[in-house]
Coordinates of C-alpha atoms in Angstrom, one line a residue:
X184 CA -31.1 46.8 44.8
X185 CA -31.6 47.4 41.0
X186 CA -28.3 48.6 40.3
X187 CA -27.0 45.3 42.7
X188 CA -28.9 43.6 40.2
X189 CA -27.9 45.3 37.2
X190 CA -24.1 44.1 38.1
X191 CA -24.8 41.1 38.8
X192 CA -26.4 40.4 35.4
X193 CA -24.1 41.9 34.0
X194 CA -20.9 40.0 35.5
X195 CA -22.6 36.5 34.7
X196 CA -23.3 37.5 30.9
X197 CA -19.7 38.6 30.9
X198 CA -19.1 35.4 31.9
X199 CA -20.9 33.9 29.6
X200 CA -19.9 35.7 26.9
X201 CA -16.0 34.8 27.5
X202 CA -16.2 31.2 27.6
X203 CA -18.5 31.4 24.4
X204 CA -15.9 33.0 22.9
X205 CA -13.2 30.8 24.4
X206 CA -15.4 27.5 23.2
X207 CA -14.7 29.2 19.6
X208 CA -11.1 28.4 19.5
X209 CA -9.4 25.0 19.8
X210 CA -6.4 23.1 18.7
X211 CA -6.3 19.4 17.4
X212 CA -3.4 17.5 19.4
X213 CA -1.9 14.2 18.8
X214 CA -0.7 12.6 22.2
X215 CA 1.5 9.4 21.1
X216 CA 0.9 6.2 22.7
X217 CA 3.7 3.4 22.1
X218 CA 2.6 0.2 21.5
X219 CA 6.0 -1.4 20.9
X220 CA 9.3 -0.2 20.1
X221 CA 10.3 -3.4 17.8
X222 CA 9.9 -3.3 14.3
X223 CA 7.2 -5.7 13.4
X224 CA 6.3 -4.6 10.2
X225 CA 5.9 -1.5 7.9
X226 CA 2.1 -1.2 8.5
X227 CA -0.9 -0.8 11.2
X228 CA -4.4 -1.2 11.4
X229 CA -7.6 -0.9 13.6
X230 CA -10.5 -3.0 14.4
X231 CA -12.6 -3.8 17.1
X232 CA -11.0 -7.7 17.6
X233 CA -12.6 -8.5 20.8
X234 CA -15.8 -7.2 20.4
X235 CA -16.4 -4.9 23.4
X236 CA -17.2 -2.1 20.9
X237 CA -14.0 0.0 21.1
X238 CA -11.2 -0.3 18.4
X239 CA -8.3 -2.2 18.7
X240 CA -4.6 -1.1 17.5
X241 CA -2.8 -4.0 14.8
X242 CA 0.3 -4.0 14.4
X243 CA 2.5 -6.9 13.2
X244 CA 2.3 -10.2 15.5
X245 CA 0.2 -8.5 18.2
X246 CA -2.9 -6.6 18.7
X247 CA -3.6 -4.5 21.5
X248 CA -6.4 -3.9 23.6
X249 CA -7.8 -0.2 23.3
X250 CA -8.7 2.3 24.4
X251 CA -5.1 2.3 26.8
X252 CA -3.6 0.0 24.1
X253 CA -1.5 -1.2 27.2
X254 CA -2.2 -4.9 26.6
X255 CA -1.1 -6.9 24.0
X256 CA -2.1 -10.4 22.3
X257 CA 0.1 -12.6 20.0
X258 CA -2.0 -13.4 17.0
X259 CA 0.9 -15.3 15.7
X260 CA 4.6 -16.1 17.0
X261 CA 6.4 -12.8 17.2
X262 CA 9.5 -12.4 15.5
X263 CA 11.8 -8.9 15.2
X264 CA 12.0 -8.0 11.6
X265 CA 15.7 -6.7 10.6
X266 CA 16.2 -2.8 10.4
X267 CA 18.9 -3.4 7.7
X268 CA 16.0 -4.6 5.6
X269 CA 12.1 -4.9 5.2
X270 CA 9.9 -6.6 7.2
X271 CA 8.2 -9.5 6.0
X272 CA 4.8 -7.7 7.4
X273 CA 3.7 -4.5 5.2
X274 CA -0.1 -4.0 5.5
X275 CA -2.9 -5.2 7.6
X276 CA -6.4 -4.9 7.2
X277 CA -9.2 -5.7 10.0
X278 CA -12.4 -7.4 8.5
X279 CA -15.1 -10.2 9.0
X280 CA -14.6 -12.2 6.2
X281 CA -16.1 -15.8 7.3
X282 CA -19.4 -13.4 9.1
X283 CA -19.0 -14.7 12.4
X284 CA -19.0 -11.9 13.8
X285 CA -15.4 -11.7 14.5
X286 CA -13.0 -9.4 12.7
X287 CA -10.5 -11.5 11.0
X288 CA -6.7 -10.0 10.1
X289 CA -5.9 -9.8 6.6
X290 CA -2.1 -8.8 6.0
X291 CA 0.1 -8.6 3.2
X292 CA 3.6 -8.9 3.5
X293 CA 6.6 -8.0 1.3
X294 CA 6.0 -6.7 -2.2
X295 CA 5.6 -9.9 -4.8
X296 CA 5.2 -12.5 -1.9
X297 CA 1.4 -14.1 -0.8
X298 CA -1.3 -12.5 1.3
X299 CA -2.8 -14.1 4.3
X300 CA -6.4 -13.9 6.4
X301 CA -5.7 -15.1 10.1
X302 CA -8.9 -15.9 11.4
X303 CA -10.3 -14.4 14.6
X304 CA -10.9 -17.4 16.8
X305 CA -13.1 -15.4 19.1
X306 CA -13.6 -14.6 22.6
X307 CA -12.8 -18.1 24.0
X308 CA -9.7 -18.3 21.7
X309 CA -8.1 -14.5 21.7
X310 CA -5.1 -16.2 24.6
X311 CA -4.2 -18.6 21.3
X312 CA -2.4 -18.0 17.7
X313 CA -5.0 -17.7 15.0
X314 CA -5.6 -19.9 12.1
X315 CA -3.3 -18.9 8.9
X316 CA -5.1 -19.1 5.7
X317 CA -2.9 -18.1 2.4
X318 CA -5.9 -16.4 0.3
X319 CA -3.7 -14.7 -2.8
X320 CA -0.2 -16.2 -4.1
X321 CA 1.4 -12.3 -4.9
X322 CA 0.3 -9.2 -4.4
X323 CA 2.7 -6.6 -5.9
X324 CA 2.8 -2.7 -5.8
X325 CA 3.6 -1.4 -2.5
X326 CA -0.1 0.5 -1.8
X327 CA -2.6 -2.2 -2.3
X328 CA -6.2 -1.6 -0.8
X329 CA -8.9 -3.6 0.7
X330 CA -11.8 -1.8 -0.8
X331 CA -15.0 -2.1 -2.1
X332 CA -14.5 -1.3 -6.1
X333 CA -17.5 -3.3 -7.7
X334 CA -19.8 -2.1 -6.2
X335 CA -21.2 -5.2 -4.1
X336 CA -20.7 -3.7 -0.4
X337 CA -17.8 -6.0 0.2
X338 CA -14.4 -5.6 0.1
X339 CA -11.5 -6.3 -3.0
X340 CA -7.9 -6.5 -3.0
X341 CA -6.5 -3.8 -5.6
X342 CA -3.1 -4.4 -6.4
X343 CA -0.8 -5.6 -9.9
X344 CA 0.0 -9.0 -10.2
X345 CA 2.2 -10.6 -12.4
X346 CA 2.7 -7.1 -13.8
X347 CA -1.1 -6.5 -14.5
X348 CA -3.0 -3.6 -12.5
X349 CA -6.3 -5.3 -10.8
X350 CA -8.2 -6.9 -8.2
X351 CA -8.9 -9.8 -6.3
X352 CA -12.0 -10.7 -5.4
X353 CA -13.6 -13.2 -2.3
X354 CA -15.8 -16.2 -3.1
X355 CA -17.8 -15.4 0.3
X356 CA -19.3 -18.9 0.4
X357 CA -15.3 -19.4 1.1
X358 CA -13.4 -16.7 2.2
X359 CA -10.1 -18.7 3.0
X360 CA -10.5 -20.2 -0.2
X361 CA -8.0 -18.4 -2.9
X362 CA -8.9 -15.2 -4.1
X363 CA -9.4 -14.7 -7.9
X364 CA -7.5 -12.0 -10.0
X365 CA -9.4 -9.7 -12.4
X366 CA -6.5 -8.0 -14.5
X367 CA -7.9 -4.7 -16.1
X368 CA -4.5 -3.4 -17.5
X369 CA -1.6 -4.9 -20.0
X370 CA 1.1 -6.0 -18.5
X371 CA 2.7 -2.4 -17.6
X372 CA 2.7 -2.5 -14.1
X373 CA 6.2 -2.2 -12.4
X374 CA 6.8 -6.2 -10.6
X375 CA 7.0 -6.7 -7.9
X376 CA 7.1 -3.0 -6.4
X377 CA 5.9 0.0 -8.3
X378 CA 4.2 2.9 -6.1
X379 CA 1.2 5.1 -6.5
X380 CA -2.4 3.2 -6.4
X381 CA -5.7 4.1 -6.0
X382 CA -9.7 3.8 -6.0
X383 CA -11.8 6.5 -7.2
X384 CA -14.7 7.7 -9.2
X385 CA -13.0 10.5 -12.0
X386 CA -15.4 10.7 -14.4
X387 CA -18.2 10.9 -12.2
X388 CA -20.2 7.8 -13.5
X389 CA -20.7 6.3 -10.3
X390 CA -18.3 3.7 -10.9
X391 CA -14.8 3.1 -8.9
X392 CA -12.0 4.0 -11.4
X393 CA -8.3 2.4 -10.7
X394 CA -6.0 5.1 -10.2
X395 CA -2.2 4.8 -10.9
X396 CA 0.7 6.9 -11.2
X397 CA 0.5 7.6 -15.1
X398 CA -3.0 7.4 -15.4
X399 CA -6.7 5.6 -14.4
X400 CA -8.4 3.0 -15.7
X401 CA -11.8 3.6 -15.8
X402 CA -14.8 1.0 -14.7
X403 CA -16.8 -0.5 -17.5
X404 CA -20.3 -0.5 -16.9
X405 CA -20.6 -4.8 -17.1
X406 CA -17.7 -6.5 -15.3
X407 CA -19.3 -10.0 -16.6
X408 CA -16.2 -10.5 -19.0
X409 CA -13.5 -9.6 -17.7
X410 CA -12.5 -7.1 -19.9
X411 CA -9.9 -5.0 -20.2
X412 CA -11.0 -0.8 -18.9
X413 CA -9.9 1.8 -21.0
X414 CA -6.7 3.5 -19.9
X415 CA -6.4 7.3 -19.7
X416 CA -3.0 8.6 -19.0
X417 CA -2.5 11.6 -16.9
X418 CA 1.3 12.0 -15.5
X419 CA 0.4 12.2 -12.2
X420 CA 3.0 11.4 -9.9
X421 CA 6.5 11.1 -11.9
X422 CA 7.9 8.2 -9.5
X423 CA 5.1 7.1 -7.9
X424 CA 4.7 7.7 -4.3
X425 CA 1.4 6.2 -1.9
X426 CA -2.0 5.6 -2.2
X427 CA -3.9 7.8 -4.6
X428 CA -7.4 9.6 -3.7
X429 CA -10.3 11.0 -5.9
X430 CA -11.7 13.9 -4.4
X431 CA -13.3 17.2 -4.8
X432 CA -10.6 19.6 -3.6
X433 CA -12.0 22.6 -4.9
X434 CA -15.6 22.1 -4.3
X435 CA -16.7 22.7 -8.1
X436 CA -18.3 19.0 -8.8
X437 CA -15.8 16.9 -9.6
X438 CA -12.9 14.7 -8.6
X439 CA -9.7 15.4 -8.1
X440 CA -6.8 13.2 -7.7
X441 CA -4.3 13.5 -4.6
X442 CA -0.8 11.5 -4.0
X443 CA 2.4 12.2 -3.1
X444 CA 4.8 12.2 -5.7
X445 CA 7.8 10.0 -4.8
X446 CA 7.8 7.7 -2.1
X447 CA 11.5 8.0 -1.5
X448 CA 12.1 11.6 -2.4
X449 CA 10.2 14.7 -2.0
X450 CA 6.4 15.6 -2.9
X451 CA 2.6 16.0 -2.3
X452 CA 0.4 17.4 -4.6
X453 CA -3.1 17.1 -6.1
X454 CA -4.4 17.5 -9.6
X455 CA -7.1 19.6 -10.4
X456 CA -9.6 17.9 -13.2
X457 CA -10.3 19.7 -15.6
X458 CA -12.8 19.4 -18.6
X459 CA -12.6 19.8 -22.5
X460 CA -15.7 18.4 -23.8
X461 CA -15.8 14.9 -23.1
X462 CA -12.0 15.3 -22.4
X463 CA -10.7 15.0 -18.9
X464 CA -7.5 16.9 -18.0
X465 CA -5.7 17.5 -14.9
X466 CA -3.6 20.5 -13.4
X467 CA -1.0 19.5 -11.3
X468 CA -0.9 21.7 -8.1
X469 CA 2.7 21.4 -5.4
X470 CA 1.7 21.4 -2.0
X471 CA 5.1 20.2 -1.1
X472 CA 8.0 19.8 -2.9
X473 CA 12.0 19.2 -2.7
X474 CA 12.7 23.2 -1.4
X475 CA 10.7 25.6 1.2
X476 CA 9.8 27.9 -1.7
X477 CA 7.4 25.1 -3.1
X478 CA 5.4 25.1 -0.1
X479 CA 3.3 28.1 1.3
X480 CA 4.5 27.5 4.8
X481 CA 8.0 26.3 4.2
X482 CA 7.2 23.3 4.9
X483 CA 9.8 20.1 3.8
X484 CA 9.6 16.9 4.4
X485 CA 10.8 13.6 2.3
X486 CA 9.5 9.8 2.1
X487 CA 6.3 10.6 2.0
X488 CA 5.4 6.5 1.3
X489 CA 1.9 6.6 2.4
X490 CA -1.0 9.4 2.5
X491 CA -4.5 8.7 4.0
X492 CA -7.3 11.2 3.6
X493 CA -9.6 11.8 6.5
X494 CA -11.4 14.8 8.0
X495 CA -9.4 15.3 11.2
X496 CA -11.0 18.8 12.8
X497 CA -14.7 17.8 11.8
X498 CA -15.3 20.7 9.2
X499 CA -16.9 18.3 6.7
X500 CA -13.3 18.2 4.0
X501 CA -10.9 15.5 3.8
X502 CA -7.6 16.3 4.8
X503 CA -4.2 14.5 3.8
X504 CA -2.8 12.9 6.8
X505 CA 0.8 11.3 5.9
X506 CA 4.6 11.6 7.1
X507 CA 8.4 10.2 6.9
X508 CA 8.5 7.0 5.8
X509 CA 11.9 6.4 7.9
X510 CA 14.5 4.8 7.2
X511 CA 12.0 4.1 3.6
X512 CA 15.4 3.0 1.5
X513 CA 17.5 3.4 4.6
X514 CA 20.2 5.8 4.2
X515 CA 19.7 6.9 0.4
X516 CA 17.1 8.5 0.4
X517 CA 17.8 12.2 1.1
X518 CA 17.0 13.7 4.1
X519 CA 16.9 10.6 5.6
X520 CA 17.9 11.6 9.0
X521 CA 15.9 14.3 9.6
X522 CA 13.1 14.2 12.2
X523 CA 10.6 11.3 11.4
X524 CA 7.9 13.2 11.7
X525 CA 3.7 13.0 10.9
X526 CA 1.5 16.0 9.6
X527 CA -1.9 16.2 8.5
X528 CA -2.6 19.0 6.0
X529 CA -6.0 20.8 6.8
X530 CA -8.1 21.4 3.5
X531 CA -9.0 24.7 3.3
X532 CA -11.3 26.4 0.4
X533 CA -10.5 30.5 0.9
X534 CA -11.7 33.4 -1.7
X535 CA -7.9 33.0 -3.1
X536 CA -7.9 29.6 -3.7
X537 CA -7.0 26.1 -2.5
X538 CA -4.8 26.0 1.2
X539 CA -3.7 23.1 2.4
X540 CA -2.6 24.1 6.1
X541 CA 0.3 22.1 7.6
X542 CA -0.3 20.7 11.6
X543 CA 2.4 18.2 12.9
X544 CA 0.4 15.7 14.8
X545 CA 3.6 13.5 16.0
X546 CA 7.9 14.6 16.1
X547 CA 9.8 11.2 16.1
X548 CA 7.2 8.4 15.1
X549 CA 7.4 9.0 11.6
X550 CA 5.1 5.9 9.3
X551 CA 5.8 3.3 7.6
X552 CA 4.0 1.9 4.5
X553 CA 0.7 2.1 5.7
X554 CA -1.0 5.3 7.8
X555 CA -5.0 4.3 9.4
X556 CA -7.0 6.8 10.4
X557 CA -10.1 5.7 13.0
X558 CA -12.3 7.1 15.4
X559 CA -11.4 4.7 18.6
X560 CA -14.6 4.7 20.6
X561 CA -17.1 6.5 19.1
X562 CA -16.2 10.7 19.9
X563 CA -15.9 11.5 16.3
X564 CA -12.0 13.0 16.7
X565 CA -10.1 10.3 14.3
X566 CA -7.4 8.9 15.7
X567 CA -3.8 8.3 13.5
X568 CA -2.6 4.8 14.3
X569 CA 1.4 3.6 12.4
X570 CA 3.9 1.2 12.1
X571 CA 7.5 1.1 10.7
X572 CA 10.9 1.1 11.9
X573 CA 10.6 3.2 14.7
X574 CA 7.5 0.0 16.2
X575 CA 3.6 0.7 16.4
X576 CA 2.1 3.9 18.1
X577 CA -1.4 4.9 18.2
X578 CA -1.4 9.0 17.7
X579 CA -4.5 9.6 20.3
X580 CA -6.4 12.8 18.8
X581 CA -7.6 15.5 21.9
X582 CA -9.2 18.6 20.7
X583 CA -7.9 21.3 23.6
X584 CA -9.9 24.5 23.7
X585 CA -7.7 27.3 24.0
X586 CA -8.1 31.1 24.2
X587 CA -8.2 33.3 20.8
X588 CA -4.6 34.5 21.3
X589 CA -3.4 31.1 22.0
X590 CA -4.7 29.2 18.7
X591 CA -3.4 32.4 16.4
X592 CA -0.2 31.6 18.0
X593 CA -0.6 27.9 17.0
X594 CA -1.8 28.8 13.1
X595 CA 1.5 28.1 11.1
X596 CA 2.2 31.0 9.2
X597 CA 2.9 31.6 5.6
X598 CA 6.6 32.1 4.7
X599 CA 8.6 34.1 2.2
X600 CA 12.3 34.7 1.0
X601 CA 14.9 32.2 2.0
X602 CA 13.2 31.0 5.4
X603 CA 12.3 26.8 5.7
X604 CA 10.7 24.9 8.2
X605 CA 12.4 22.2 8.0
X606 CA 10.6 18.8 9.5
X607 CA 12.4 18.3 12.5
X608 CA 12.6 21.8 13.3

């Protein structure tokens, strides 16, 4: 009867033991759901527009009803934008500007021409258009952000206008009212395009510093005059290529400065920040260039014309989630038939350094302008929602557990000589 015993115990910790040890090992999976095939515009967003507490998926004249994102409302008359050109829709942003409750829609269309807020009309109105207010008369650059830079808890546009870099910001007593510009720059911003711009703190005062591609403006502590912030230049991304992140890569205390380097061409990269004295510095690091050789994994890639950072597999680091802007300048850019695909890059801090792991979350979606990253309803595994020329897909996240040989399998591997992974491959 002991010795029974003794088997038995030992069977069930066995047991035990193996699906501890399977728990220990899973893979993050991106399953795509379509949301339309028509191109609609070169961004996407996510908000909760109907307020049953779940996130909804934005894209161009329609938002759709998650967590299935099977059904679709018109929030304005729906027209298909011409693949031989742009879209006349490049960004949206989901916030309550009026505070009813009621997420409104911000969007902002073609680089140089005015931004809009359609208001949310609520639950009794979701089966009509919404209300069109033009808030901003030209928002230029082709990464603008809705962010909160000053410091208030409320949103800003960032953008140049009229060949200033800046922001606009929201009388809230009137929301719909026109926004006012604050330019911070000369007049050296690229009109009515340009690429590469970001938010960020860099020198670690607690204030939001502008980011472009040669440089960043840094914050002034007083913003009552208007003033002018001191530029710092710092060749960070040649071209230009997406939005532009301050963050610690490397763990050691300060900020450094991610983008990828030419949004119709090849690169990723982030810049270490270094310090001489009161002198910042940066140290430009490849993650991905224009050959395999430039990338640990042989990895490549082009039209990389948006990057969002995000912590996809929940280890506490930001990683770079971004992709092929298809179809970006249509047939000149190079490599622009090759698989329109989307990759996050896991952040990894090893005893040898900075790694930057690549995963492909999606083959033949590709992104367009704009990439959002969301957790849907609430189970913490972020969700990759785009938009471009390909239509609007949600890229639902599922975190699979998997069996110790079956995730080393799935770890891409480190590369050397001649080979490539190419993106389609």
């Amino acid at each position: 009867m002991g010795r029974r015993f003794f088997w038995l115990l030992l069977g069930i910790l066995q047991l035990e033991l193996g699906a501890l040890a399977a728990a220990e090992y899973e893979l993050h999976r991106f399953k795509p759901i379509p949301l339309t095939d028509v191109y609609y515009s070169e961004g996407a967003s996510a908000g909760d527009i109907n307020g049953d507490g779940i996130m909804d998926a934005v894209y161009g004249p329609y938002w759709f009803a998650g967590p299935d994102f099977q059904q679709k409302h018109e929030i304005y008359p729906p027209k298909p934008q011409p693949t031989e050109r742009y879209a006349d829709h490049f960004f949206a942003w989901v916030h309550d500007f009026n505070g009813d409750k009621h997420p409104d829609i911000f969007v902002v269309g073609f680089p140089g021409t005015p931004a809009f807020v359609y208001e949310n009309p609520g639950p009794g109105g979701l089966d009509k258009h919404w209300t069109k207010h033009r808030v901003f008369d030209s928002v230029a650059n082709e990464s603008p952000q809705l962010i909160n830079i000053v410091g208030d808890e409320r949103p800003e546009l960032v953008c140049t206008h009229n060949g200033y870099y800046g922001y606009a910001t929201i009388d809230w007593d009137k929301p719909f009212e026109p926004w006012t510009f604050h330019n911070v720059s000369e007049p050296t911003a690229p009109k009515p395009f340009g690429h590469g711009l970001g938010v960020g703190d860099i020198n670690g005062d607690g204030r939001l510093d502008i980011i472009s591609k040669d440089g960043w403006y840094a914050q002034p502590a007083s913003l009552g005059n208007d003033e002018q912030w001191d530029f710092h230049a710092a060749p960070f991304a040649g071209p230009g290529g997406a939005e532009m992140y301050a963050y610690d890569v490397d763990g050691d205390g300060d900020n450094d400065v991610i983008t990828s380097i030419a949004a119709h061409e090849f690169g990723l990269g982030w810049f270490e920040q270094r310090r001489q004295g009161d002198r910042i510095e940066f140290t430009p690091h490849t993650i991905m260039g224009r050959e395999p050789g430039e990338n640990r994994y042989g990895l490549v890639f082009s039209e990389l014309h948006s990057v969002n950072l995000a912590d996809i597999d929940g280890d506490g680091l930001k990683d770079i989630v971004t992709g092929k802007t298809y179809w970006s300048h249509h047939k000149q850019s190079p490599q622009w038939d090759a698989g329109a695909v989307v990759y996050w890059f896991k952040l990894a801090r090893t005893n040898d350094g900075v790694d930057w792991i690549p995963y492909r979350a999606a083959d033949d979606t590709g992104i367009g302008r704009q990439v959002t990253v969301t957790d849907v309803n609430g189970d913490k595994l972020r969700v990759i929602v785009v938009g471009g020329m390909k239509g609007g897909l949600v890229l639902l996240h599922e975190r699979v557990p998997v069996s110790r040989e079956q995730w080393q399998q799935a770890q891409p591997k480190p590369v050397t000589g001649g080979e490539k992974q190419a993106a389609g491959s």
